[in-house]
Coordinates of C-alpha atoms in Angstrom, one line a residue:
M1 CA 12.2 -3.9 13.2
D2 CA 8.4 -4.2 14.8
T3 CA 6.0 -5.9 11.9
R4 CA 2.0 -4.7 11.7
V5 CA -0.7 -6.1 9.2
L6 CA -2.3 -4.1 6.1
G7 CA -5.5 -5.5 6.3
R8 CA -6.6 -9.1 6.7
D9 CA -2.7 -10.3 6.1
L10 CA -0.1 -8.8 4.7
T11 CA 2.5 -8.0 7.6
V12 CA 4.4 -5.4 6.7
S13 CA 7.4 -3.1 8.7
A14 CA 6.0 -0.9 11.0
V15 CA 7.9 2.2 9.1
G16 CA 7.8 1.6 5.1
L17 CA 11.0 3.4 2.9
G18 CA 8.5 5.4 0.1
C19 CA 11.1 5.6 -2.6
M20 CA 10.3 8.0 -4.8
G21 CA 12.8 10.5 -3.4
F22 CA 15.2 8.3 -5.4
S23 CA 13.9 9.3 -9.0
H24 CA 11.6 12.0 -8.4
G25 CA 10.2 14.7 -7.0
Y26 CA 13.5 15.9 -3.8
G27 CA 16.3 17.7 -6.4
M28 CA 18.2 16.0 -8.9
P29 CA 17.4 11.9 -8.3
T30 CA 20.5 10.3 -7.0
E31 CA 23.3 8.1 -8.6
E32 CA 22.1 4.7 -9.9
R33 CA 24.4 2.3 -8.1
E34 CA 24.0 4.6 -4.7
T35 CA 19.8 3.9 -5.0
V36 CA 20.3 0.6 -5.0
R37 CA 22.8 0.3 -2.1
L38 CA 21.2 2.6 -0.3
L39 CA 17.8 0.4 -0.2
R40 CA 19.8 -2.7 0.3
Q41 CA 20.6 -0.4 3.7
A42 CA 17.4 -0.1 4.2
V43 CA 16.7 -4.0 4.1
N44 CA 19.6 -4.3 6.7
L45 CA 18.5 -2.2 9.5
G46 CA 15.3 -3.8 9.2
Y47 CA 12.7 -2.2 6.8
T48 CA 10.6 -5.0 4.9
F49 CA 7.8 -2.5 3.0
F50 CA 9.4 -0.2 0.2
D51 CA 6.9 2.2 -1.7
T52 CA 7.2 3.1 -5.3
A53 CA 5.2 2.9 -8.6
E54 CA 5.3 3.6 -12.2
V55 CA 5.7 7.4 -12.6
Y56 CA 8.4 7.9 -10.4
G57 CA 11.0 9.2 -12.7
T58 CA 12.2 11.3 -15.4
S59 CA 11.6 12.6 -18.6
Q60 CA 13.9 11.0 -19.9
E61 CA 13.0 7.7 -17.8
P62 CA 10.0 8.0 -16.5
H63 CA 9.9 4.6 -14.7
V64 CA 13.3 4.2 -13.6
N65 CA 12.2 4.4 -9.9
E66 CA 10.9 1.2 -10.6
R67 CA 13.6 -1.0 -12.2
L68 CA 15.9 0.1 -9.4
V69 CA 13.8 -0.6 -6.7
G70 CA 13.5 -4.4 -8.3
E71 CA 17.6 -4.7 -8.4
A72 CA 18.2 -3.1 -5.7
L73 CA 15.5 -5.7 -3.7
A74 CA 15.7 -8.3 -6.1
P75 CA 18.2 -10.6 -3.6
H76 CA 16.0 -10.0 -0.6
R77 CA 13.0 -10.8 -2.4
S78 CA 11.4 -13.3 -0.4
S79 CA 11.8 -11.4 2.6
V80 CA 10.4 -7.9 1.3
K81 CA 6.9 -6.7 0.1
I82 CA 6.8 -4.3 -2.1
A83 CA 4.2 -2.0 -3.6
T84 CA 3.5 -0.4 -6.9
K85 CA 1.3 2.2 -8.2
F86 CA -1.0 2.2 -11.6
G87 CA -3.1 4.4 -13.5
L88 CA -1.1 8.1 -13.1
R89 CA 0.8 10.0 -15.3
F90 CA 3.3 12.4 -15.3
D91 CA 2.6 15.7 -17.9
F92 CA 6.7 15.9 -18.5
E93 CA 5.8 18.2 -21.0
S94 CA 3.8 21.2 -18.8
G95 CA 7.3 22.7 -18.0
K96 CA 4.8 22.7 -14.8
V97 CA 6.7 21.8 -11.0
P98 CA 5.1 20.0 -9.8
L99 CA 3.6 18.5 -12.4
P100 CA -0.2 18.2 -13.7
L101 CA -0.9 14.8 -12.8
I102 CA -4.1 12.9 -15.3
P103 CA -5.2 9.7 -14.4
D104 CA -6.2 6.9 -16.8
S105 CA -7.8 3.6 -15.1
R106 CA -9.2 1.9 -17.4
P107 CA -8.5 -1.8 -18.1
E108 CA -6.5 -2.2 -21.2
T109 CA -4.3 0.6 -19.0
V110 CA -3.8 -1.6 -16.4
R111 CA -3.4 -4.1 -17.8
R112 CA -0.4 -3.0 -19.7
A113 CA 0.4 -1.2 -16.3
V114 CA 0.7 -4.5 -14.8
E115 CA 2.9 -6.2 -17.2
G116 CA 5.9 -3.8 -17.3
S117 CA 6.3 -3.1 -13.6
L118 CA 5.9 -6.9 -12.5
R119 CA 9.3 -7.1 -15.1
R120 CA 11.0 -3.6 -14.2
L121 CA 10.4 -5.0 -10.1
K122 CA 12.1 -8.5 -12.1
T123 CA 9.3 -10.1 -9.5
D124 CA 6.8 -13.0 -10.9
H125 CA 4.1 -10.7 -8.3
I126 CA 3.6 -7.3 -6.9
D127 CA 2.8 -7.7 -3.0
L128 CA 0.4 -4.6 -3.3
Y129 CA -0.8 -2.3 -5.9
F130 CA -2.1 1.1 -5.4
Q131 CA -4.7 2.9 -8.0
H132 CA -2.9 5.8 -8.0
R133 CA -5.5 8.5 -8.2
I134 CA -8.9 7.7 -8.6
D135 CA -9.9 8.4 -12.6
P136 CA -14.1 10.1 -12.8
K137 CA -13.6 8.2 -16.2
V138 CA -13.6 5.0 -14.4
A139 CA -16.0 3.4 -12.1
P140 CA -14.6 2.2 -8.8
E141 CA -16.6 -1.6 -9.5
E142 CA -14.4 -1.8 -12.8
V143 CA -11.5 -1.1 -11.0
A144 CA -12.0 -3.9 -8.7
G145 CA -13.0 -6.7 -11.7
V146 CA -9.4 -5.8 -12.1
M147 CA -7.9 -6.1 -9.1
A148 CA -9.9 -9.2 -9.0
D149 CA -8.6 -10.7 -12.2
L150 CA -5.1 -10.1 -11.5
I151 CA -5.3 -11.2 -7.7
R152 CA -6.5 -15.2 -9.6
E153 CA -4.2 -14.5 -12.0
G154 CA -1.4 -14.2 -9.3
K155 CA 0.6 -10.9 -10.6
I156 CA -0.7 -9.3 -8.0
T157 CA -1.0 -9.8 -4.1
H158 CA -3.5 -7.3 -2.6
W159 CA -4.4 -4.0 -3.9
G160 CA -5.4 -0.7 -2.5
I161 CA -6.5 3.1 -3.2
S162 CA -4.9 6.7 -2.8
E163 CA -5.7 8.9 -2.3
A164 CA -9.1 7.5 -1.2
N165 CA -12.8 9.3 -0.1
E166 CA -15.6 6.6 1.3
D167 CA -17.4 6.5 -0.9
Y168 CA -14.6 5.1 -4.1
L169 CA -13.3 2.5 -1.4
R170 CA -17.0 1.0 0.3
R171 CA -17.8 0.4 -3.8
A172 CA -15.0 -0.9 -4.4
H173 CA -14.0 -2.7 -1.0
A174 CA -17.6 -4.3 -2.2
V175 CA -16.2 -5.9 -5.3
C176 CA -12.9 -7.2 -4.5
P177 CA -11.3 -6.4 -0.3
V178 CA -8.9 -3.7 -0.3
T179 CA -6.1 -3.8 1.8
A180 CA -5.0 -0.8 2.8
V181 CA -5.4 3.5 1.5
Q182 CA -2.7 5.4 0.6
N183 CA -3.5 9.0 1.7
R184 CA -1.3 11.9 2.6
Y185 CA -1.3 12.7 6.4
S186 CA 0.6 14.9 9.4
M187 CA 0.3 16.6 11.8
M188 CA -0.6 20.1 9.6
A189 CA -2.4 17.3 7.0
R190 CA -5.8 15.4 9.2
R191 CA -8.4 16.0 6.8
Y192 CA -8.3 11.7 6.2
E193 CA -8.8 11.3 10.2
S194 CA -12.5 11.1 9.1
L195 CA -11.9 8.3 7.4
F196 CA -10.0 5.9 10.0
P197 CA -14.1 4.2 11.2
T198 CA -14.7 3.1 7.8
L199 CA -11.3 1.8 7.6
E200 CA -11.9 0.0 11.2
E201 CA -15.2 -1.6 10.0
L202 CA -13.9 -2.8 6.4
G203 CA -10.3 -3.8 7.9
V204 CA -8.1 -2.0 5.7
G205 CA -4.5 -0.8 7.0
F206 CA -3.4 2.9 6.2
V207 CA -0.8 3.9 4.6
A208 CA 0.2 7.4 5.6
F209 CA 2.9 9.4 2.6
S210 CA 4.5 12.6 3.4
P211 CA 4.4 11.9 7.5
M212 CA 6.8 14.5 7.7
A213 CA 4.9 17.2 5.7
N214 CA 7.9 16.7 2.9
G215 CA 10.5 16.8 5.9
F216 CA 9.0 20.0 7.0
L217 CA 8.4 18.3 10.7
T218 CA 11.8 17.3 11.2
G219 CA 12.7 20.9 12.1
K220 CA 15.6 21.1 9.7
Y221 CA 14.7 24.1 7.5
G222 CA 13.8 27.4 8.8
K223 CA 13.7 30.8 6.8
G224 CA 16.0 30.9 3.6
A225 CA 15.6 27.3 2.8
Q226 CA 16.2 27.3 -0.7
F227 CA 15.3 24.5 -3.1
D228 CA 16.0 23.6 -6.6
R229 CA 12.3 25.3 -9.1
Q230 CA 12.8 23.2 -12.1
T231 CA 13.6 19.4 -10.0
D232 CA 12.7 20.1 -6.1
Y233 CA 8.7 20.1 -5.3
R234 CA 9.8 21.7 -2.4
A235 CA 10.2 25.4 -4.0
T236 CA 6.5 25.8 -4.6
M237 CA 5.1 24.1 -1.1
P238 CA 3.2 26.2 0.9
Q239 CA 5.4 25.2 4.6
F240 CA 8.8 26.3 3.6
T241 CA 8.5 30.0 3.1
D242 CA 9.6 31.8 5.4
E243 CA 6.1 33.4 6.7
A244 CA 5.4 29.8 7.4
I245 CA 8.4 28.9 9.5
D246 CA 6.7 32.2 11.5
Q247 CA 3.7 30.8 11.3
N248 CA 4.6 27.3 12.3
R249 CA 6.6 28.2 15.4
A250 CA 4.4 26.5 17.5
L251 CA 4.0 23.5 16.4
L252 CA 8.1 23.2 16.0
K253 CA 8.0 23.8 19.3
L254 CA 5.9 21.7 20.7
L255 CA 7.4 18.9 18.3
A256 CA 10.9 19.5 19.5
D257 CA 9.9 19.5 23.3
M258 CA 8.7 16.4 23.1
A259 CA 11.0 15.3 21.2
E260 CA 13.6 16.8 24.5
A261 CA 11.2 14.8 26.9
K262 CA 11.4 11.7 25.4
S263 CA 14.6 11.6 24.0
A264 CA 13.9 10.8 20.7
T265 CA 14.3 13.2 17.0
P266 CA 10.9 15.8 16.3
A267 CA 11.4 13.4 12.8
Q268 CA 10.6 10.5 15.1
I269 CA 7.7 12.2 17.2
S270 CA 6.1 13.0 14.1
L271 CA 6.1 9.0 13.2
A272 CA 5.7 7.8 16.4
W273 CA 2.5 9.8 17.1
I274 CA 1.3 8.3 13.8
L275 CA 2.0 5.0 14.6
R276 CA 0.2 5.2 18.3
K277 CA -2.7 6.0 16.2
K278 CA -3.8 2.8 15.2
P279 CA -2.5 -0.4 15.1
W280 CA -2.9 -0.4 11.4
I281 CA -1.4 2.8 10.3
V282 CA 1.9 2.1 8.5
P283 CA 4.1 5.5 7.6
I284 CA 6.2 5.6 4.5
P285 CA 8.8 8.5 4.5
G286 CA 11.3 8.8 2.4
T287 CA 15.0 9.6 2.0
R288 CA 18.3 9.0 0.9
N289 CA 20.8 9.8 3.6
V290 CA 21.1 6.2 5.8
E291 CA 21.5 8.0 8.7
R292 CA 17.7 9.2 8.8
M293 CA 16.8 5.8 7.8
A294 CA 17.6 4.3 10.5
E295 CA 16.1 7.9 12.9
N296 CA 12.7 6.9 10.8
A297 CA 13.0 2.9 12.0
G298 CA 13.5 4.2 15.5
A299 CA 10.0 6.2 15.4
A300 CA 8.5 2.8 16.0
D301 CA 10.5 2.8 19.6
V302 CA 9.5 5.5 20.6
P303 CA 7.3 5.4 24.1
L304 CA 4.1 7.6 23.4
T305 CA 1.1 7.2 25.1
A306 CA -1.9 6.9 24.3
A307 CA -2.4 10.4 27.0
E308 CA 0.3 11.6 25.0
V309 CA -1.6 11.8 21.2
Q310 CA -4.5 12.8 23.6
A311 CA -1.8 15.7 24.4
L312 CA -1.0 16.5 21.2
D313 CA -3.9 16.3 19.4
D314 CA -5.2 18.8 21.7
A315 CA -2.3 21.5 21.3
L316 CA -2.6 20.7 17.4
D317 CA -6.2 21.1 17.3
G318 CA -5.8 24.8 18.8
M319 CA -3.1 25.9 16.9
E320 CA -2.0 28.0 14.3
M321 CA -0.5 26.6 11.2
S322 CA 0.4 27.8 7.7
A323 CA -1.1 26.0 4.3
V324 CA 0.8 23.0 4.0
F325 CA 1.5 21.1 0.6
G326 CA -1.2 18.8 -0.4
G327 CA -3.3 18.8 2.5
S328 CA -5.4 20.5 5.8
V329 CA -5.6 20.3 9.3
V330 CA -9.0 19.1 10.8
G331 CA -12.5 20.9 9.5
K332 CA -10.3 22.6 6.6
A333 CA -11.0 21.4 3.3

């Protein structure tokens, strides 16, 4: 797979693998040995960028995803880049789905978190350490100062911010240069395009999570789709309702038509559209299926031209869409 550079010097595969779904949020967790096998298969397919977090797990083992990523990638550690995250915990006691998020980026919390992540990931350094969500009680300068310390100590080599806004990014970057932001981005959730000029100015990369709107843009879900309300976040996501299927018919047709023209799949078109937006954007779709891993990796080879990307943008700008979990179209809150 081709590579891309995040920030000044972090080279990763053009498409990364979001690892959350193996353990959290998309139904019952994958069996542990199978998770390890699938992650190693991803390496064989050319993935060199793996994204996890200390909170991707279950109420029984809240940190299991990091542990399995560490085990799977240990034999390949010198050839892969691992991103993980700090500063967030899920409220497992709430009984709500999705689980409520509780931010905590106090320096003492971050210090404990990095040691736990290093241990579970079986590594002496983290390649990209993301603040999982902004903590309104801790100034960005204070968080960035801790990151600068961790870089000096060799515990991390790069850092980033997930769900960053411009003001927070600028203030943090002034203290310790940010390598990447990781924000939700897809054809259905485009509000962070307004951040792109700032990223370009500062030399900060963009890691796009949920690049297929939690799988909706694969075109594989129709009316009557059923999800486990206790373990699968899609059960409460608005884009998967029967009404949304009707509202998004034009969007799904746009993807299907372009896929046919390019001898590709709708999933590949949705990823190729992201990849052609900027050379410093890396999508991190998640999947627990080897065939889908190969399909997603192949998106990097889909030849979308700048004119075709613009035509897709123009169509999206004028198109009715349903609400989408965690995001919005351009110009809407």
